[in-house]
Amino acid sequence: MTDIAIDSQAQVAAAASGNRRRVLKRLWRHRSFRIGAVILLVIVAGAVFAPFITSGDPMAMRIADRFHAPSLQHPFGADMYGRDVFTRVLYGARLSLWIGLAVSVLAAIGGALVGMIAGYFSWLDSLLMRIMDALLAFPAILLAIGINAVLGPQIHSVIIALAFAYVPRIARIVRATVLVIRQLDYVDAARISGASAWRIIARHIFPNTLAPLLVSLTFIFAYAILAEATLSFLGIGPPPPMPSWGNIISEGRDYAVEAWWIMLFPGLAISLSALAINLLGDGLRDVLDPRLKVEGA
């Protein structure tokens, strides 16, 4: 019996490994996923290797170079304090991408927890979903502005405010998935065998919510980057002179005519990042959603 059990476990592990390889191959064959992955990798590499790509200090001011147009010395030009915009954009990627990642992870944890509890425990469903509906009644950016105004303009305040604003969206997606999964035969079998509710949620329901959850997180990631830029532009994001893409745009808005490059290049960085992450999300959705037959050209 022991040998049979070991062989069975080995077969299950081999099948799972084979499935992962097939999914990865399908993802890489998907054109949108491939393009998005390449663009995002370039942006992340620029953020990680910023000290090696440029020797400048993003905070260093050189008044003699103020409003210097794009050139070999300053590829993206210089701002009103003579700071190199290229250097600030590279270092700003670190902060903006970190905020987007932190927001998506926190929103995933909170939204998945609320969604699974509401979807599995019917007696809590109405209460939790009415709270989520109340939060959804406010636009995410307005809710984030209100929370951030209370907490103050700090990095952790931006992350908490945006994560709180996006939790209801994740919760509704997870809840809808759980409502379907909890009616399946293997969940009924686990329930009849005496498994506790939390064991069923952890071992049978949560793994099957990962596909829609991952797809949703890519879009939340992109929304968070855009929302951080909006908050920084309004003056309630990470405090300047800390370089983030939103802060750079905010500082350059008064010089949009004579020094257009201050706003242009961080704006392009935000657009490319959002595009890349959305392309990744499209690829994940097409490959991981079994209802979609087309894998992408």
mmCIF file of N, CA, C and O in Angstrom, residues 237-293:
data_model
loop_
_atom_site.group_PDB
_atom_site.id
_atom_site.type_symbol
_atom_site.label_atom_id
_atom_site.label_comp_id
_atom_site.label_asym_id
_atom_site.label_seq_id
_atom_site.Cartn_x
_atom_site.Cartn_y
_atom_site.Cartn_z
ATOM 1 N N GLY A 237 0.527 62.653 -2.791
ATOM 2 C CA GLY A 237 1.227 61.386 -2.954
ATOM 3 C C GLY A 237 2.501 61.376 -2.132
ATOM 4 O O GLY A 237 2.606 62.075 -1.118
ATOM 5 N N PRO A 238 3.494 60.569 -2.541
ATOM 6 C CA PRO A 238 4.788 60.588 -1.837
ATOM 7 C C PRO A 238 5.364 61.996 -1.833
ATOM 8 O O PRO A 238 5.357 62.684 -2.856
ATOM 9 N N PRO A 239 5.847 62.475 -0.700
ATOM 10 C CA PRO A 239 6.283 63.873 -0.610
ATOM 11 C C PRO A 239 7.512 64.150 -1.467
ATOM 12 O O PRO A 239 8.449 63.355 -1.488
ATOM 13 N N PRO A 240 7.507 65.264 -2.222
ATOM 14 C CA PRO A 240 8.697 65.667 -2.973
ATOM 15 C C PRO A 240 9.793 66.106 -2.001
ATOM 16 O O PRO A 240 9.496 66.441 -0.847
ATOM 17 N N PRO A 241 11.056 66.072 -2.424
ATOM 18 C CA PRO A 241 11.555 65.810 -3.786
ATOM 19 C C PRO A 241 11.750 64.343 -4.107
ATOM 20 O O PRO A 241 12.479 64.009 -5.032
ATOM 21 N N MET A 242 11.137 63.434 -3.342
ATOM 22 C CA MET A 242 11.252 62.008 -3.604
ATOM 23 C C MET A 242 10.826 61.713 -5.042
ATOM 24 O O MET A 242 9.720 62.085 -5.453
ATOM 25 N N PRO A 243 11.688 61.083 -5.848
ATOM 26 C CA PRO A 243 11.342 60.897 -7.261
ATOM 27 C C PRO A 243 10.336 59.770 -7.466
ATOM 28 O O PRO A 243 10.586 58.614 -7.148
ATOM 29 N N SER A 244 9.175 60.109 -7.932
ATOM 30 C CA SER A 244 8.210 59.156 -8.468
ATOM 31 C C SER A 244 7.693 59.773 -9.754
ATOM 32 O O SER A 244 7.798 60.984 -9.955
ATOM 33 N N TRP A 245 7.163 58.957 -10.625
ATOM 34 C CA TRP A 245 6.718 59.492 -11.907
ATOM 35 C C TRP A 245 5.671 60.578 -11.722
ATOM 36 O O TRP A 245 5.676 61.594 -12.419
ATOM 37 N N GLY A 246 4.774 60.383 -10.776
ATOM 38 C CA GLY A 246 3.754 61.393 -10.530
ATOM 39 C C GLY A 246 4.339 62.680 -9.993
ATOM 40 O O GLY A 246 3.921 63.779 -10.383
ATOM 41 N N ASN A 247 5.321 62.584 -9.108
ATOM 42 C CA ASN A 247 5.963 63.785 -8.563
ATOM 43 C C ASN A 247 6.702 64.570 -9.649
ATOM 44 O O ASN A 247 6.683 65.803 -9.662
ATOM 45 N N ILE A 248 7.386 63.854 -10.542
ATOM 46 C CA ILE A 248 8.121 64.535 -11.617
ATOM 47 C C ILE A 248 7.161 65.309 -12.507
ATOM 48 O O ILE A 248 7.418 66.462 -12.879
ATOM 49 N N ILE A 249 6.034 64.688 -12.847
ATOM 50 C CA ILE A 249 5.032 65.372 -13.680
ATOM 51 C C ILE A 249 4.459 66.565 -12.935
ATOM 52 O O ILE A 249 4.266 67.652 -13.508
ATOM 53 N N SER A 250 4.169 66.381 -11.632
ATOM 54 C CA SER A 250 3.608 67.473 -10.846
ATOM 55 C C SER A 250 4.553 68.666 -10.788
ATOM 56 O O SER A 250 4.124 69.820 -10.891
ATOM 57 N N GLU A 251 5.856 68.394 -10.616
ATOM 58 C CA GLU A 251 6.823 69.484 -10.540
ATOM 59 C C GLU A 251 6.987 70.197 -11.882
ATOM 60 O O GLU A 251 7.309 71.391 -11.915
ATOM 61 N N GLY A 252 6.753 69.485 -12.969
ATOM 62 C CA GLY A 252 6.955 70.095 -14.281
ATOM 63 C C GLY A 252 5.737 70.733 -14.895
ATOM 64 O O GLY A 252 5.820 71.332 -15.976
ATOM 65 N N ARG A 253 4.589 70.675 -14.223
ATOM 66 C CA ARG A 253 3.363 71.180 -14.833
ATOM 67 C C ARG A 253 3.383 72.698 -15.023
ATOM 68 O O ARG A 253 2.720 73.224 -15.924
ATOM 69 N N ASP A 254 4.118 73.418 -14.175
ATOM 70 C CA ASP A 254 4.183 74.869 -14.326
ATOM 71 C C ASP A 254 5.127 75.300 -15.443
ATOM 72 O O ASP A 254 5.198 76.488 -15.758
ATOM 73 N N TYR A 255 5.837 74.318 -16.005
ATOM 74 C CA TYR A 255 6.810 74.636 -17.061
ATOM 75 C C TYR A 255 6.528 73.799 -18.313
ATOM 76 O O TYR A 255 7.439 73.428 -19.049
ATOM 77 N N ALA A 256 5.240 73.510 -18.520
ATOM 78 C CA ALA A 256 4.866 72.604 -19.607
ATOM 79 C C ALA A 256 5.192 73.169 -20.980
ATOM 80 O O ALA A 256 5.392 72.410 -21.928
ATOM 81 N N VAL A 257 5.263 74.484 -21.117
ATOM 82 C CA VAL A 257 5.517 75.092 -22.427
ATOM 83 C C VAL A 257 7.013 75.200 -22.695
ATOM 84 O O VAL A 257 7.524 74.711 -23.713
ATOM 85 N N GLU A 258 7.748 75.808 -21.777
ATOM 86 C CA GLU A 258 9.172 76.039 -22.022
ATOM 87 C C GLU A 258 10.037 74.816 -21.740
ATOM 88 O O GLU A 258 11.161 74.722 -22.240
ATOM 89 N N ALA A 259 9.543 73.870 -20.907
ATOM 90 C CA ALA A 259 10.322 72.665 -20.584
ATOM 91 C C ALA A 259 9.394 71.447 -20.653
ATOM 92 O O ALA A 259 9.156 70.767 -19.656
ATOM 93 N N TRP A 260 8.886 71.164 -21.832
ATOM 94 C CA TRP A 260 7.910 70.100 -22.029
ATOM 95 C C TRP A 260 8.444 68.715 -21.677
ATOM 96 O O TRP A 260 7.698 67.801 -21.339
ATOM 97 N N TRP A 261 9.777 68.541 -21.733
ATOM 98 C CA TRP A 261 10.368 67.225 -21.496
ATOM 99 C C TRP A 261 10.225 66.764 -20.052
ATOM 100 O O TRP A 261 10.270 65.572 -19.769
ATOM 101 N N ILE A 262 10.042 67.703 -19.127
ATOM 102 C CA ILE A 262 9.915 67.310 -17.717
ATOM 103 C C ILE A 262 8.671 66.452 -17.513
ATOM 104 O O ILE A 262 8.686 65.478 -16.734
ATOM 105 N N MET A 263 7.596 66.770 -18.213
ATOM 106 C CA MET A 263 6.356 66.017 -18.088
ATOM 107 C C MET A 263 6.273 64.870 -19.098
ATOM 108 O O MET A 263 5.637 63.845 -18.814
ATOM 109 N N LEU A 264 6.895 65.035 -20.242
ATOM 110 C CA LEU A 264 6.738 64.055 -21.319
ATOM 111 C C LEU A 264 7.294 62.685 -20.955
ATOM 112 O O LEU A 264 6.598 61.665 -21.073
ATOM 113 N N PHE A 265 8.526 62.625 -20.506
ATOM 114 C CA PHE A 265 9.183 61.334 -20.336
ATOM 115 C C PHE A 265 8.636 60.510 -19.169
ATOM 116 O O PHE A 265 8.429 59.301 -19.317
ATOM 117 N N PRO A 266 8.357 61.102 -18.001
ATOM 118 C CA PRO A 266 7.678 60.282 -16.984
ATOM 119 C C PRO A 266 6.269 59.874 -17.408
ATOM 120 O O PRO A 266 5.803 58.789 -17.046
ATOM 121 N N GLY A 267 5.602 60.733 -18.194
ATOM 122 C CA GLY A 267 4.295 60.361 -18.721
ATOM 123 C C GLY A 267 4.379 59.166 -19.651
ATOM 124 O O GLY A 267 3.535 58.259 -19.610
ATOM 125 N N LEU A 268 5.412 59.141 -20.501
ATOM 126 C CA LEU A 268 5.630 57.983 -21.373
ATOM 127 C C LEU A 268 5.934 56.732 -20.560
ATOM 128 O O LEU A 268 5.476 55.635 -20.900
ATOM 129 N N ALA A 269 6.702 56.888 -19.488
ATOM 130 C CA ALA A 269 7.024 55.739 -18.629
ATOM 131 C C ALA A 269 5.759 55.161 -18.001
ATOM 132 O O ALA A 269 5.580 53.938 -17.940
ATOM 133 N N ILE A 270 4.876 56.033 -17.529
ATOM 134 C CA ILE A 270 3.611 55.572 -16.948
ATOM 135 C C ILE A 270 2.768 54.854 -18.001
ATOM 136 O O ILE A 270 2.222 53.766 -17.749
ATOM 137 N N SER A 271 2.681 55.444 -19.191
ATOM 138 C CA SER A 271 1.870 54.847 -20.254
ATOM 139 C C SER A 271 2.414 53.487 -20.668
ATOM 140 O O SER A 271 1.650 52.528 -20.845
ATOM 141 N N LEU A 272 3.735 53.387 -20.838
ATOM 142 C CA LEU A 272 4.335 52.113 -21.238
ATOM 143 C C LEU A 272 4.156 51.050 -20.163
ATOM 144 O O LEU A 272 3.887 49.879 -20.475
ATOM 145 N N SER A 273 4.294 51.442 -18.904
ATOM 146 C CA SER A 273 4.108 50.477 -17.815
ATOM 147 C C SER A 273 2.675 49.971 -17.774
ATOM 148 O O SER A 273 2.438 48.755 -17.652
ATOM 149 N N ALA A 274 1.724 50.876 -17.858
ATOM 150 C CA ALA A 274 0.317 50.469 -17.840
ATOM 151 C C ALA A 274 -0.009 49.589 -19.045
ATOM 152 O O ALA A 274 -0.727 48.587 -18.924
ATOM 153 N N LEU A 275 0.526 49.944 -20.220
ATOM 154 C CA LEU A 275 0.304 49.136 -21.417
ATOM 155 C C LEU A 275 0.877 47.740 -21.245
ATOM 156 O O LEU A 275 0.221 46.733 -21.551
ATOM 157 N N ALA A 276 2.124 47.652 -20.755
ATOM 158 C CA ALA A 276 2.767 46.350 -20.589
ATOM 159 C C ALA A 276 2.003 45.467 -19.613
ATOM 160 O O ALA A 276 1.782 44.272 -19.870
ATOM 161 N N ILE A 277 1.577 46.043 -18.490
ATOM 162 C CA ILE A 277 0.873 45.249 -17.479
ATOM 163 C C ILE A 277 -0.494 44.804 -18.004
ATOM 164 O O ILE A 277 -0.929 43.669 -17.757
ATOM 165 N N ASN A 278 -1.172 45.652 -18.746
ATOM 166 C CA ASN A 278 -2.462 45.256 -19.317
ATOM 167 C C ASN A 278 -2.299 44.182 -20.386
ATOM 168 O O ASN A 278 -3.152 43.295 -20.509
ATOM 169 N N LEU A 279 -1.220 44.244 -21.162
ATOM 170 C CA LEU A 279 -0.954 43.178 -22.134
ATOM 171 C C LEU A 279 -0.683 41.858 -21.428
ATOM 172 O O LEU A 279 -1.135 40.796 -21.879
ATOM 173 N N LEU A 280 0.052 41.914 -20.313
ATOM 174 C CA LEU A 280 0.257 40.710 -19.507
ATOM 175 C C LEU A 280 -1.078 40.157 -19.006
ATOM 176 O O LEU A 280 -1.312 38.933 -19.043
ATOM 177 N N GLY A 281 -1.947 41.039 -18.549
ATOM 178 C CA GLY A 281 -3.249 40.607 -18.064
ATOM 179 C C GLY A 281 -4.096 39.974 -19.152
ATOM 180 O O GLY A 281 -4.786 38.972 -18.914
ATOM 181 N N ASP A 282 -4.045 40.542 -20.357
ATOM 182 C CA ASP A 282 -4.783 39.954 -21.478
ATOM 183 C C ASP A 282 -4.289 38.548 -21.776
ATOM 184 O O ASP A 282 -5.088 37.626 -22.031
ATOM 185 N N GLY A 283 -2.961 38.369 -21.763
ATOM 186 C CA GLY A 283 -2.414 37.042 -22.012
ATOM 187 C C GLY A 283 -2.812 36.047 -20.939
ATOM 188 O O GLY A 283 -3.191 34.905 -21.239
ATOM 189 N N LEU A 284 -2.722 36.451 -19.671
ATOM 190 C CA LEU A 284 -3.125 35.568 -18.581
ATOM 191 C C LEU A 284 -4.599 35.201 -18.677
ATOM 192 O O LEU A 284 -4.977 34.044 -18.463
ATOM 193 N N ARG A 285 -5.428 36.171 -19.017
ATOM 194 C CA ARG A 285 -6.868 35.898 -19.117
ATOM 195 C C ARG A 285 -7.153 34.893 -20.223
ATOM 196 O O ARG A 285 -7.917 33.937 -20.042
ATOM 197 N N ASP A 286 -6.535 35.074 -21.377
ATOM 198 C CA ASP A 286 -6.794 34.180 -22.504
ATOM 199 C C ASP A 286 -6.311 32.763 -22.236
ATOM 200 O O ASP A 286 -6.936 31.793 -22.676
ATOM 201 N N VAL A 287 -5.197 32.626 -21.523
ATOM 202 C CA VAL A 287 -4.625 31.297 -21.293
ATOM 203 C C VAL A 287 -5.251 30.605 -20.091
ATOM 204 O O VAL A 287 -5.520 29.403 -20.128
ATOM 205 N N LEU A 288 -5.511 31.336 -19.017
ATOM 206 C CA LEU A 288 -5.967 30.718 -17.779
ATOM 207 C C LEU A 288 -7.476 30.559 -17.693
ATOM 208 O O LEU A 288 -7.967 29.740 -16.917
ATOM 209 N N ASP A 289 -8.231 31.332 -18.488
ATOM 210 C CA ASP A 289 -9.692 31.229 -18.448
ATOM 211 C C ASP A 289 -10.133 30.093 -19.361
ATOM 212 O O ASP A 289 -10.019 30.204 -20.580
ATOM 213 N N PRO A 290 -10.649 28.988 -18.825
ATOM 214 C CA PRO A 290 -11.013 27.857 -19.667
ATOM 215 C C PRO A 290 -12.188 28.121 -20.590
ATOM 216 O O PRO A 290 -12.424 27.378 -21.528
ATOM 217 N N ARG A 291 -12.925 29.187 -20.359
ATOM 218 C CA ARG A 291 -14.077 29.497 -21.206
ATOM 219 C C ARG A 291 -13.665 30.144 -22.518
ATOM 220 O O ARG A 291 -14.444 30.233 -23.445
ATOM 221 N N LEU A 292 -12.418 30.627 -22.569
ATOM 222 C CA LEU A 292 -11.917 31.276 -23.781
ATOM 223 C C LEU A 292 -11.132 30.267 -24.593
ATOM 224 O O LEU A 292 -10.217 29.615 -24.095
ATOM 225 N N LYS A 293 -11.467 30.127 -25.846
ATOM 226 C CA LYS A 293 -10.837 29.133 -26.704
ATOM 227 C C LYS A 293 -9.654 29.683 -27.475
ATOM 228 O O LYS A 293 -8.809 28.947 -27.924
#
